[in-house]
């Protein structure tokens, strides 16, 4: 999605080319066209396009891909922080779809 | 028509729990043993879209239990999982219904469905279909091949505003509390300790919060790609400063009040724009985490400055007489 870009150099996507078997699953499941197959191996074409959904690492049969999967949602992150505080966690009940 | 009204209701979260389809195997049209099998979630809106788009194609629909949540969010919550899909395949007796051994899984379920593990669990191979249901007929006609465009999510204007409606529901508690806080603060000085003054000052303060909400939830998504910054909170600061300036020029009775309105609107817009990250299909957990740590202190300082200026100016007036 070239029209909408998010922050640069933040995502946790890691790729180990030596472990890649070139199956192309990552190219199929990625919703942002981050990967392509070059010379029988996956290549990361658009690292910053990654939204850390985790589809590629779950569907990689050779564990050549790693990403810390999660939802890029401020409300969910906020609830994550609040729920760690013993007292506040009880007052603020989750109000969002992602929590 | 009633269906349309109900659909809006679902978006706003009213009676959302009643919008579940019982999991299991459904026949669409007049399918036979060679017809394709589509897996989907049990959210009624999604099921209805599949029904509408697959009108001409007869097919089998395997609904899995996602507790009334759409495919992508269910994948994020891991309810639309490899195990759940395999379980529904076995429970429905799908192997006796069709001759082939392939099920089409929505691509957006891939964060929690490992396609290559399905066969070992239930005997059916998982093939990832396109992102959008409307591309399904073409995908099937092409021998289950998707074009690169079918594999990519988009975020057109209509969808940007559609999901903003979800934010309205998400913000209702916040708005209720802010009404209370605005009037309490107004009663502590800016209202001049008279009922009439308190009502007007409180309404003015809530006007700042409401302007921030409208600008952050509707205006920022509307022109999302036009900002020179990528962090949503930064987009909100820009749009909020502009909205605050308009508010200040139109309503403020003096410079401190105007500056206070501007700082307050910028902070609130930034806050709500930041919350819109959850409605977009391209923000990452790491990115949102980073922008929150950078911009929440900025939002806090702006709100503190706005309240202090507003209250301070009022108290200065009282002291001066």
XYZ file of C-alpha atoms in Angstrom:
420
model
C 0.000 0.000 0.000
C 2.093 2.851 -1.294
C -0.446 5.548 -0.451
C -0.333 4.921 3.290
C 3.044 4.509 4.995
C 3.765 4.136 8.686
C 6.869 4.804 10.811
C 10.257 3.764 9.454
C 12.721 1.348 11.091
C 10.431 0.154 13.894
C 9.124 -3.277 12.963
C 10.483 -6.514 14.450
C 10.495 -8.483 11.180
C 13.639 -10.661 10.883
C 14.493 -12.918 7.983
C 17.204 -15.575 7.754
C 17.875 -16.307 4.096
C 19.907 -19.436 4.873
C 16.845 -21.151 6.350
C 14.489 -20.203 3.500
C 13.296 -23.068 1.287
C 11.649 -20.743 -1.241
C 8.104 -22.079 -0.807
C 6.595 -18.625 -1.314
C 4.059 -18.868 1.525
C 5.179 -15.464 2.833
C 4.461 -13.853 -0.541
C 0.954 -15.338 -0.468
C -0.063 -14.417 3.083
C 1.493 -10.945 3.461
C -1.231 -8.268 3.113
C 1.342 -5.566 2.292
C 3.467 -7.179 -0.418
C 6.567 -7.091 1.774
C 8.112 -10.194 0.144
C 8.938 -11.513 -3.270
C 10.761 -14.592 -4.513
C 14.168 -13.842 -6.041
C 16.338 -16.696 -7.376
C 14.374 -19.343 -5.496
C 14.527 -17.577 -2.126
C 12.292 -15.071 -0.366
C 13.486 -11.460 -0.362
C 12.260 -8.632 1.876
C 11.265 -5.925 -0.600
C 9.544 -3.470 1.735
C 10.628 -3.867 5.355
C 8.816 -0.709 6.538
C 5.607 -1.877 4.883
C 5.320 -4.637 7.527
C 2.496 -4.238 10.081
C 3.600 -7.180 12.273
C 0.427 -9.221 11.724
C 2.521 -12.388 12.068
C 1.037 -14.217 9.062
C 4.431 -14.829 7.425
C 6.187 -16.273 10.462
C 3.241 -18.580 11.269
C 3.063 -19.798 7.685
C 6.804 -20.228 7.186
C 7.445 -24.003 7.322
C 11.209 -23.588 7.848
C 11.131 -20.853 10.543
C 13.174 -18.509 8.399
C 10.945 -15.602 9.404
C 10.387 -14.036 12.782
C 8.114 -11.194 13.794
C 6.677 -10.258 17.187
C 2.993 -10.401 16.211
C 0.579 -7.859 17.572
C -2.134 -5.353 16.793
C -1.122 -1.757 16.106
C -3.924 -0.295 18.191
C -3.346 2.503 20.715
C -6.323 1.508 22.841
C -5.157 -2.083 23.136
C -1.618 -0.978 24.067
C -3.021 1.476 26.611
C -5.123 -1.259 28.220
C -2.034 -3.429 28.299
C -0.194 -0.759 30.282
C -3.133 0.055 32.577
C -3.886 -3.569 33.405
C -0.358 -3.924 34.778
C -1.091 -1.273 37.431
C -2.888 -3.128 40.255
C -5.434 -0.455 41.224
C -6.071 1.195 37.851
C -6.570 -2.182 36.176
C -9.792 -2.648 38.141
C -11.354 0.746 37.414
C -10.720 0.854 33.689
C -12.469 -2.105 32.174
C -11.534 -2.863 28.561
C -13.627 -0.740 26.231
C -12.143 -1.754 22.920
C -12.511 -4.559 20.461
C -8.808 -5.418 20.598
C -8.454 -5.983 24.335
C -33.891 -1.437 4.758
C -34.237 -2.981 8.177
C -31.115 -4.990 7.426
C -29.228 -1.780 6.577
C -30.280 -0.124 9.808
C -29.267 -3.236 11.688
C -25.883 -3.254 9.948
C -25.196 0.299 11.129
C -26.215 -0.891 14.569
C -23.614 -3.633 14.454
C -20.903 -1.127 13.538
C -21.864 1.027 16.486
C -21.686 -2.033 18.691
C -25.402 -2.187 19.494
C -26.550 -5.764 19.964
C -23.261 -6.887 18.471
C -23.424 -10.196 20.291
C -26.599 -11.117 18.428
C -24.749 -10.941 15.137
C -23.314 -14.414 15.242
C -23.905 -17.257 12.797
C -23.910 -20.754 14.316
C -20.636 -22.461 13.253
C -20.902 -25.362 10.808
C -21.258 -26.186 7.130
C -23.636 -24.155 4.955
C -24.652 -24.698 1.321
C -24.816 -21.630 -0.902
C -26.799 -22.067 -4.112
C -26.793 -25.661 -5.293
C -23.332 -27.075 -4.491
C -22.216 -30.652 -5.238
C -19.200 -32.802 -4.414
C -16.896 -30.774 -6.660
C -17.919 -27.313 -5.433
C -15.310 -25.222 -3.612
C -15.343 -24.920 0.175
C -14.838 -21.492 1.739
C -13.951 -21.065 5.391
C -15.088 -17.895 7.118
C -15.806 -16.345 10.506
C -19.210 -16.330 12.200
C -19.683 -12.552 12.110
C -23.013 -11.897 10.372
C -21.777 -8.941 8.295
C -18.956 -11.062 6.826
C -21.245 -14.032 6.191
C -23.721 -11.747 4.390
C -20.954 -10.333 2.165
C -19.840 -13.856 1.231
C -23.452 -14.766 0.439
C -23.884 -11.665 -1.716
C -20.600 -11.909 -3.635
C -20.877 -15.656 -4.275
C -24.446 -15.376 -5.568
C -23.680 -17.013 -8.922
C -21.168 -19.599 -7.709
C -22.545 -22.538 -5.795
C -20.221 -23.370 -2.933
C -19.937 -24.722 0.580
C -19.280 -22.312 3.429
C -17.568 -23.604 6.535
C -18.273 -21.175 9.367
C -15.823 -21.379 12.255
C -16.423 -20.022 15.753
C -14.886 -16.552 16.065
C -17.445 -15.266 18.606
C -18.993 -12.797 16.166
C -15.651 -11.164 15.341
C -14.518 -10.479 11.756
C -11.808 -12.574 10.098
C -8.800 -10.288 10.580
C -9.529 -9.331 14.187
C -10.337 -12.964 15.000
C -6.950 -13.893 13.519
C -5.343 -11.258 15.744
C -7.085 -12.759 18.770
C -6.145 -16.273 17.598
C -9.750 -17.526 17.640
C -9.742 -18.201 13.870
C -6.969 -20.761 14.379
C -5.564 -23.785 12.574
C -7.000 -26.058 15.284
C -10.454 -24.451 15.250
C -10.644 -24.735 11.457
C -9.530 -28.395 11.533
C -12.068 -29.128 14.271
C -14.941 -27.649 12.224
C -13.831 -29.624 9.157
C -14.005 -32.875 11.118
C -17.191 -32.014 13.042
C -19.091 -31.049 9.890
C -18.207 -34.309 8.118
C -16.873 -32.312 5.178
C -14.907 -35.300 3.832
C -18.213 -37.098 3.158
C -19.760 -34.056 1.482
C -17.108 -33.173 -1.100
C -14.825 -35.280 -3.313
C -11.825 -32.932 -3.255
C -9.602 -32.136 -0.261
C -9.081 -28.372 -0.465
C -10.557 -25.536 1.560
C -10.163 -21.873 0.754
C -9.044 -19.921 3.829
C -9.395 -16.114 3.876
C -5.924 -14.597 3.450
C -6.523 -12.325 6.420
C -6.874 -15.391 8.665
C -3.201 -16.198 7.982
C -1.914 -14.539 11.210
C -3.470 -17.468 13.092
C -4.010 -20.192 10.481
C -0.919 -22.119 9.375
C -2.026 -23.305 5.940
C 0.677 -25.962 5.686
C -0.364 -27.604 8.978
C -4.057 -27.994 8.132
C -3.657 -31.132 6.056
C -1.978 -33.040 8.861
C -4.761 -32.059 11.261
C -7.880 -32.661 9.173
C -6.894 -34.109 5.793
C -7.836 -30.938 3.920
C -5.264 -28.699 2.287
C -5.626 -25.004 3.053
C -5.348 -22.577 0.148
C -5.334 -18.875 0.954
C -8.001 -16.963 -0.952
C -7.893 -13.249 -1.734
C -8.101 -10.449 0.855
C -11.473 -9.201 -0.402
C -14.527 -11.412 -0.787
C -15.458 -9.680 -4.035
C -12.337 -11.163 -5.697
C -13.356 -14.710 -4.728
C -15.279 -15.600 -7.941
C -12.318 -14.481 -10.103
C -9.881 -16.317 -7.801
C -11.867 -19.548 -8.143
C -12.295 -19.137 -11.920
C -8.522 -18.620 -12.278
C -7.851 -22.033 -10.762
C -7.326 -20.615 -7.249
C -4.692 -18.119 -8.308
C -4.719 -14.593 -6.927
C -3.269 -11.538 -8.629
C -0.817 -9.448 -6.535
C -3.537 -6.784 -6.137
C -5.916 -9.357 -4.626
C -3.314 -10.081 -1.938
C -2.896 -6.504 -0.768
C -5.163 -4.660 1.696
C -6.462 -1.224 0.736
C -7.908 1.610 2.764
C -10.213 3.744 0.596
C -12.083 6.767 1.895
C -15.359 4.900 2.422
C -13.636 2.329 4.628
C -11.697 5.006 6.537
C -14.928 6.725 7.539
C -16.789 3.444 8.070
C -14.360 2.314 10.757
C -14.402 5.789 12.329
C -17.921 4.882 13.485
C -16.355 2.177 15.648
C -14.275 4.884 17.347
C -17.471 6.763 18.281
C -18.552 3.809 20.400
C -15.038 3.323 21.780
C -14.917 6.925 23.002
C -18.266 7.130 24.787
C -16.903 6.481 28.276
C -14.094 8.962 27.720
C -16.594 11.595 26.553
C -18.912 11.032 29.518
C -16.033 11.552 31.937
C -14.790 14.616 30.092
C -18.218 16.331 30.333
C -18.087 15.882 34.097
C -14.492 17.108 34.371
C -15.171 20.153 32.155
C -18.040 21.325 34.362
C -16.165 20.629 37.605
C -13.225 22.690 36.340
C -15.590 25.434 35.137
C -17.113 25.551 38.608
C -13.674 26.066 40.156
C -13.086 29.539 38.719
C -13.682 30.103 34.998
C -17.453 30.143 35.519
C -17.174 33.088 37.892
C -19.042 31.082 40.564
C -22.407 31.770 38.944
C -24.591 29.068 37.423
C -24.895 30.847 34.095
C -21.115 31.336 33.841
C -20.353 27.751 34.874
C -22.683 26.337 32.216
C -21.134 28.468 29.468
C -17.531 27.901 30.545
C -18.127 24.175 30.945
C -19.741 23.987 27.509
C -16.807 25.901 26.055
C -14.317 23.475 27.571
C -16.320 20.494 26.371
C -16.453 22.157 22.948
C -12.665 21.876 22.874
C -12.819 18.149 23.707
C -15.598 17.568 21.151
C -13.706 19.491 18.447
C -10.676 17.333 19.165
C -12.802 14.215 18.878
C -14.400 15.221 15.575
C -11.099 16.401 14.076
C -9.145 13.374 15.293
C -11.738 10.751 14.427
C -13.171 12.101 11.162
C -11.033 14.896 9.659
C -7.636 13.202 10.179
C -8.789 9.864 8.619
C -10.377 11.817 5.758
C -7.040 13.370 4.758
C -4.842 10.684 6.318
C -2.290 10.562 3.489
C -1.888 14.331 3.121
C 0.055 14.999 6.336
C 3.841 15.481 6.195
C 4.188 13.257 9.301
C 3.672 9.500 9.683
C 2.875 9.219 13.393
C -0.905 9.499 13.874
C -0.434 11.595 17.006
C 1.648 14.048 14.952
C -1.030 14.205 12.250
C -3.463 14.973 15.066
C -1.283 17.765 16.450
C -1.230 19.448 13.033
C -4.941 19.087 12.307
C -5.806 19.934 15.927
C -3.758 23.143 15.903
C -5.621 24.281 12.793
C -9.016 23.336 14.254
C -8.037 24.991 17.551
C -7.077 28.184 15.752
C -10.489 28.341 14.068
C -12.176 27.668 17.412
C -10.090 30.367 19.129
C -10.752 32.997 16.462
C -14.491 32.236 16.490
C -15.233 31.909 20.200
C -12.374 33.085 22.427
C -12.992 36.297 24.333
C -9.301 37.009 24.956
C -5.824 35.815 23.993
C -5.185 33.443 26.935
C -8.550 31.780 26.368
C -7.726 31.447 22.667
C -4.298 29.932 23.344
C -5.861 27.561 25.856
C -8.485 26.422 23.325
C -5.805 25.894 20.708
C -3.511 23.843 22.967
C -6.483 21.819 24.240
C -7.843 21.059 20.776
C -4.375 20.086 19.502
C -3.885 17.683 22.432
C -7.338 16.104 22.154
C -7.101 15.719 18.367
C -3.681 14.113 18.738
C -5.114 11.695 21.319
C -8.058 10.661 19.155
C -5.974 10.453 15.965
C -3.588 8.168 17.880
C -6.539 5.951 18.806
C -7.488 5.693 15.154
C -4.364 3.529 14.625
C -6.450 0.559 15.769
C -8.863 1.073 12.883
C -6.243 1.111 10.139
C -4.874 -1.937 8.295
C -1.250 -0.773 8.202
C -0.022 0.259 11.671
C 2.303 -2.069 13.576
C 2.432 -2.817 17.307
C 6.046 -1.591 17.529
C 5.207 1.615 15.673
C 2.139 2.516 17.737
C 4.017 1.675 20.934
C 6.797 4.044 19.869
C 4.555 6.932 18.894
C 2.565 6.623 22.132
C 5.742 6.884 24.205
C 6.832 9.962 22.267
C 3.529 11.820 21.938
C 1.568 11.000 25.098
C 3.868 13.248 27.188
C 3.362 16.004 24.583
C -0.418 15.573 24.782
C -0.251 15.644 28.581
C 1.817 18.836 28.643
C -0.510 20.571 26.166
C -3.598 19.640 28.201
C -1.909 20.811 31.418
C -0.942 24.094 29.727
C -4.470 24.552 28.371
C -6.147 23.940 31.756
C -3.634 26.080 33.671
C -3.984 29.007 31.247
C -7.780 28.777 31.273
C -8.078 28.502 35.083
C -5.144 30.850 35.782
C -6.572 33.655 33.660
C -9.942 33.288 35.376
C -8.359 33.426 38.830
C -6.238 36.412 37.847
C -9.457 38.183 36.870
C -11.086 37.308 40.211
C -8.058 38.505 42.198
C -7.883 41.745 40.211
C -11.609 42.156 40.861
